[in-house]
Short mmCIF file of C-alpha atoms in Angstrom, two decimals:
data_model
loop_
_atom_site.label_atom_id
_atom_site.label_comp_id
_atom_site.label_asym_id
_atom_site.label_seq_id
_atom_site.Cartn_x
_atom_site.Cartn_y
_atom_site.Cartn_z
CA GLY A 1 -0.61 33.09 75.34
CA GLN A 2 0.22 32.63 71.66
CA SER A 3 0.30 29.51 69.38
CA LEU A 4 0.89 28.93 65.82
CA GLU A 5 0.33 25.50 64.11
CA GLN A 6 1.62 24.45 60.84
CA PRO A 7 2.43 21.00 59.26
CA SER A 8 5.93 20.02 60.13
CA GLU A 9 6.67 18.41 56.69
CA VAL A 10 5.24 18.56 53.26
CA THR A 11 6.57 16.90 50.10
CA ALA A 12 5.41 17.94 46.49
CA VAL A 13 6.48 17.17 42.95
CA GLU A 14 8.60 19.78 40.79
CA GLY A 15 6.00 21.98 38.79
CA ALA A 16 3.09 21.17 41.07
CA ILE A 17 1.19 23.55 43.49
CA VAL A 18 1.36 23.36 47.25
CA GLN A 19 -0.37 24.92 50.05
CA ILE A 20 1.01 25.38 53.67
CA ASN A 21 -1.48 26.02 56.16
CA CYS A 22 -1.14 28.27 59.29
CA THR A 23 -3.48 28.57 62.16
CA TYR A 24 -2.95 30.94 65.00
CA GLN A 25 -4.03 31.89 68.53
CA THR A 26 -2.93 35.09 69.87
CA SER A 27 -4.17 37.82 72.25
CA GLY A 28 -3.50 40.58 69.79
CA PHE A 29 -3.17 40.17 66.12
CA TYR A 30 -2.25 42.70 63.47
CA GLY A 31 -1.18 40.39 60.49
CA LEU A 32 0.45 37.23 59.09
CA SER A 33 3.83 37.21 57.57
CA TRP A 34 5.64 34.25 55.76
CA TYR A 35 9.45 33.71 55.83
CA GLN A 36 11.35 31.18 53.82
CA GLN A 37 14.74 29.58 55.12
CA HIS A 38 17.07 27.52 53.37
CA ASP A 39 19.21 25.06 55.31
CA GLY A 40 21.97 26.94 56.86
CA GLY A 41 20.59 30.29 55.64
CA ALA A 42 18.91 33.35 56.82
CA PRO A 43 15.16 33.61 56.99
CA THR A 44 13.83 35.83 54.06
CA PHE A 45 10.53 37.54 53.81
CA LEU A 46 8.03 36.14 51.24
CA SER A 47 4.70 37.82 52.00
CA TYR A 48 2.52 39.81 54.44
CA ASN A 49 -1.28 39.91 54.95
CA GLY A 50 -2.89 42.47 56.94
CA LEU A 51 -6.29 42.29 55.59
CA ASP A 52 -8.53 39.28 54.66
CA GLY A 53 -8.01 37.95 51.15
CA LEU A 54 -5.19 36.77 48.92
CA GLU A 55 -1.91 38.59 48.27
CA GLU A 56 0.05 37.47 45.06
CA THR A 57 3.80 37.97 44.74
CA GLY A 58 4.95 35.91 41.31
CA ARG A 59 4.70 32.17 41.90
CA PHE A 60 3.96 32.76 45.59
CA SER A 61 0.45 33.68 47.20
CA SER A 62 -0.68 34.22 50.70
CA PHE A 63 -4.09 34.15 52.17
CA LEU A 64 -5.57 35.38 55.43
CA SER A 65 -9.00 34.87 57.11
CA ARG A 66 -9.11 36.77 60.36
CA SER A 67 -12.57 35.17 61.31
CA ASP A 68 -11.17 31.71 61.12
CA SER A 69 -7.51 32.73 62.61
CA TYR A 70 -6.25 30.82 59.51
CA GLY A 71 -3.88 31.51 56.70
CA TYR A 72 -1.98 29.88 53.92
CA LEU A 73 0.98 30.21 51.56
CA LEU A 74 0.55 28.88 48.16
CA LEU A 75 3.37 28.02 46.05
CA GLN A 76 2.76 27.29 42.34
CA GLU A 77 5.21 25.92 39.65
CA LEU A 78 7.39 24.47 42.33
CA GLN A 79 11.04 24.31 41.49
CA MET A 80 13.58 22.37 43.31
CA LYS A 81 15.11 25.57 44.73
CA ASP A 82 11.86 25.98 46.72
CA SER A 83 12.97 23.16 48.97
CA ALA A 84 13.20 24.96 52.26
CA SER A 85 11.43 25.73 55.62
CA TYR A 86 8.66 28.03 55.53
CA PHE A 87 7.61 29.86 58.65
CA CYS A 88 4.28 31.89 59.34
CA ALA A 89 4.65 34.57 61.92
CA VAL A 90 2.05 36.73 63.64
CA LEU A 91 2.69 40.34 63.76
CA GLN A 92 1.45 41.41 67.23
CA THR A 93 -0.45 44.30 68.24
CA GLY A 94 1.44 46.55 70.73
CA ALA A 95 4.71 44.97 70.13
CA ASN A 96 5.28 45.58 66.52
CA ASN A 97 7.35 42.39 66.28
CA LEU A 98 6.79 38.79 64.97
CA PHE A 99 5.97 35.60 66.60
CA PHE A 100 7.19 32.73 64.65
CA GLY A 101 5.76 29.21 64.07
CA THR A 102 7.72 26.25 64.12
CA GLY A 103 7.99 25.87 60.40
CA THR A 104 7.03 23.54 57.52
CA ARG A 105 9.97 21.87 55.77
CA LEU A 106 9.01 21.69 52.16
CA THR A 107 10.78 18.93 49.98
CA VAL A 108 10.31 19.22 46.26
CA ILE A 109 11.11 15.96 44.31
CA PRO A 110 11.61 15.53 40.62
CA GLU R 1 22.77 47.69 49.49
CA ALA R 2 24.86 45.85 52.08
CA GLY R 3 22.96 43.17 54.19
CA VAL R 4 22.90 42.72 57.99
CA ALA R 5 26.27 41.55 59.11
CA GLN R 6 26.94 39.26 62.07
CA SER R 7 30.21 37.99 63.48
CA PRO R 8 31.53 35.32 64.37
CA ARG R 9 29.79 32.88 62.12
CA TYR R 10 30.58 29.92 64.44
CA LYS R 11 31.33 29.59 67.93
CA ILE R 12 32.14 26.77 70.00
CA ILE R 13 32.58 27.17 73.85
CA GLU R 14 32.49 25.24 77.08
CA LYS R 15 29.37 25.48 79.47
CA ARG R 16 29.97 28.32 82.14
CA GLN R 17 32.00 30.30 79.69
CA SER R 18 31.13 33.60 78.20
CA VAL R 19 30.54 34.52 74.65
CA ALA R 20 29.55 37.64 72.70
CA PHE R 21 27.87 38.30 69.11
CA TRP R 22 28.10 41.34 67.11
CA CYS R 23 25.49 42.72 64.72
CA ASN R 24 25.75 45.57 62.22
CA PRO R 25 22.33 46.24 60.70
CA ILE R 26 21.36 47.86 57.28
CA SER R 27 22.33 51.33 57.18
CA GLY R 28 19.38 53.48 58.13
CA HIS R 29 17.43 50.70 59.99
CA ALA R 30 16.09 52.03 63.34
CA THR R 31 14.87 48.65 64.73
CA LEU R 32 17.22 45.91 65.45
CA TYR R 33 16.14 42.52 66.73
CA TRP R 34 18.02 39.47 68.13
CA TYR R 35 16.49 36.00 67.76
CA GLN R 36 17.56 32.48 69.05
CA GLN R 37 16.72 29.62 66.57
CA ILE R 38 16.97 26.27 68.03
CA LEU R 39 17.51 23.35 65.49
CA GLY R 40 14.07 22.45 64.10
CA GLN R 41 12.20 25.56 65.62
CA GLY R 42 11.38 28.89 64.33
CA PRO R 43 13.07 32.12 65.51
CA LYS R 44 12.26 33.26 68.96
CA LEU R 45 12.64 37.01 69.70
CA LEU R 46 15.13 37.74 72.59
CA ILE R 47 15.23 41.56 72.25
CA GLN R 48 14.11 44.42 70.06
CA PHE R 49 15.75 47.92 69.87
CA GLN R 50 14.43 50.89 68.40
CA ASN R 51 17.48 53.11 67.80
CA ASN R 52 19.31 52.66 71.15
CA GLY R 53 16.21 51.97 73.19
CA VAL R 54 14.85 48.66 74.23
CA VAL R 55 11.28 47.98 72.98
CA ASP R 56 10.83 44.29 74.01
CA ASP R 57 13.03 42.10 76.10
CA SER R 58 10.24 40.10 77.70
CA GLN R 59 11.87 36.82 76.54
CA LEU R 60 15.40 37.59 77.11
CA PRO R 61 16.84 35.54 80.06
CA LYS R 62 18.27 38.40 81.83
CA ASP R 63 20.27 36.33 84.45
CA ARG R 64 22.43 35.26 81.87
CA PHE R 65 21.92 37.06 78.70
CA SER R 66 22.47 40.73 78.00
CA ALA R 67 22.43 42.94 74.94
CA GLU R 68 23.12 46.74 73.93
CA ARG R 69 22.87 48.89 71.07
CA LEU R 70 25.16 51.87 71.72
CA LYS R 71 24.71 54.84 69.34
CA GLY R 72 21.74 53.11 67.84
CA VAL R 73 23.80 51.30 65.31
CA ASP R 74 25.92 48.22 65.98
CA SER R 75 24.70 45.78 68.60
CA THR R 76 26.20 43.07 70.99
CA LEU R 77 24.55 40.02 72.49
CA LYS R 78 26.20 38.47 75.30
CA ILE R 79 25.83 35.32 77.21
CA GLN R 80 27.42 34.76 80.60
CA PRO R 81 27.52 31.94 81.74
CA ALA R 82 26.58 29.73 78.83
CA LYS R 83 24.59 26.44 79.32
CA LEU R 84 24.29 23.41 77.08
CA GLU R 85 20.60 24.50 76.15
CA ASP R 86 21.97 27.86 74.77
CA SER R 87 23.25 25.77 71.71
CA ALA R 88 21.38 27.51 68.72
CA VAL R 89 21.83 30.00 65.80
CA TYR R 90 21.46 33.70 67.03
CA LEU R 91 19.99 35.76 64.36
CA CYS R 92 20.00 39.42 64.14
CA ALA R 93 17.58 41.30 61.95
CA SER R 94 16.82 44.79 61.17
CA SER R 95 13.92 46.77 59.85
CA MET R 96 13.38 50.35 58.84
CA THR R 97 10.43 51.38 61.09
CA SER R 98 9.60 55.03 60.70
CA GLY R 99 7.78 55.02 63.94
CA SER R 100 4.24 54.27 62.79
CA PHE R 101 3.01 50.78 63.51
CA GLY R 102 2.56 48.45 60.73
CA GLN R 103 4.43 45.71 58.80
CA GLU R 104 8.08 46.27 58.32
CA THR R 105 9.80 43.77 56.48
CA GLN R 106 12.74 42.22 58.59
CA TYR R 107 16.01 41.46 57.11
CA PHE R 108 18.01 38.78 58.73
CA GLY R 109 21.78 38.41 59.02
CA PRO R 110 23.56 35.00 58.13
CA GLY R 111 23.57 34.10 62.08
CA THR R 112 25.97 32.91 64.60
CA ARG R 113 26.07 29.19 65.36
CA LEU R 114 26.97 28.52 68.89
CA LEU R 115 27.58 25.11 70.29
CA VAL R 116 28.04 24.88 74.11
CA LEU R 117 29.92 21.74 75.22
#
């Protein structure tokens, strides 16, 4: 079976840094993706880690440790517009499709 | 570049009725996905097509759900008959997928919000 765990809610202050963790259990793991979804909107791709280590894309970074079955998304210089749900998703071997977690709702406060 | 198009955006039906959703992926994208997203949860894959062939439909409730992708472009997802628990957002996504395995960014459409009464 597969499972993904991430915190259900996180609150952070504008301008601060926030880290959203994701732990996974899966029978076949190829990589970890992160998607952002605003209320009423479509999920949009943020980042992908196929190898251990840090990937940086502007204010967003994502990290993967295969040995720990663990990853995180790091958001820096938080802005109000970053208030959204963030999903980690496992890219599974053999299927070439994504298994999504339940999401973390991030609220950025002034 | 036009994004993934879906229609209708909203649909309200009564249980036991039928409903169909349409998706037009990004031009040139070989792979098309249908997801179900229940409020407060992540998207759950229902079916994945590559061109007009089914790659994965292991989570599609085949007794009531069906999908097709004729000519390898547009796709329709049908529910017949609908149940209360089918109330959700149905998301269509597409990716380029050259045929080699690897991370392909999925581009999502705006979704169809279904309410079953």
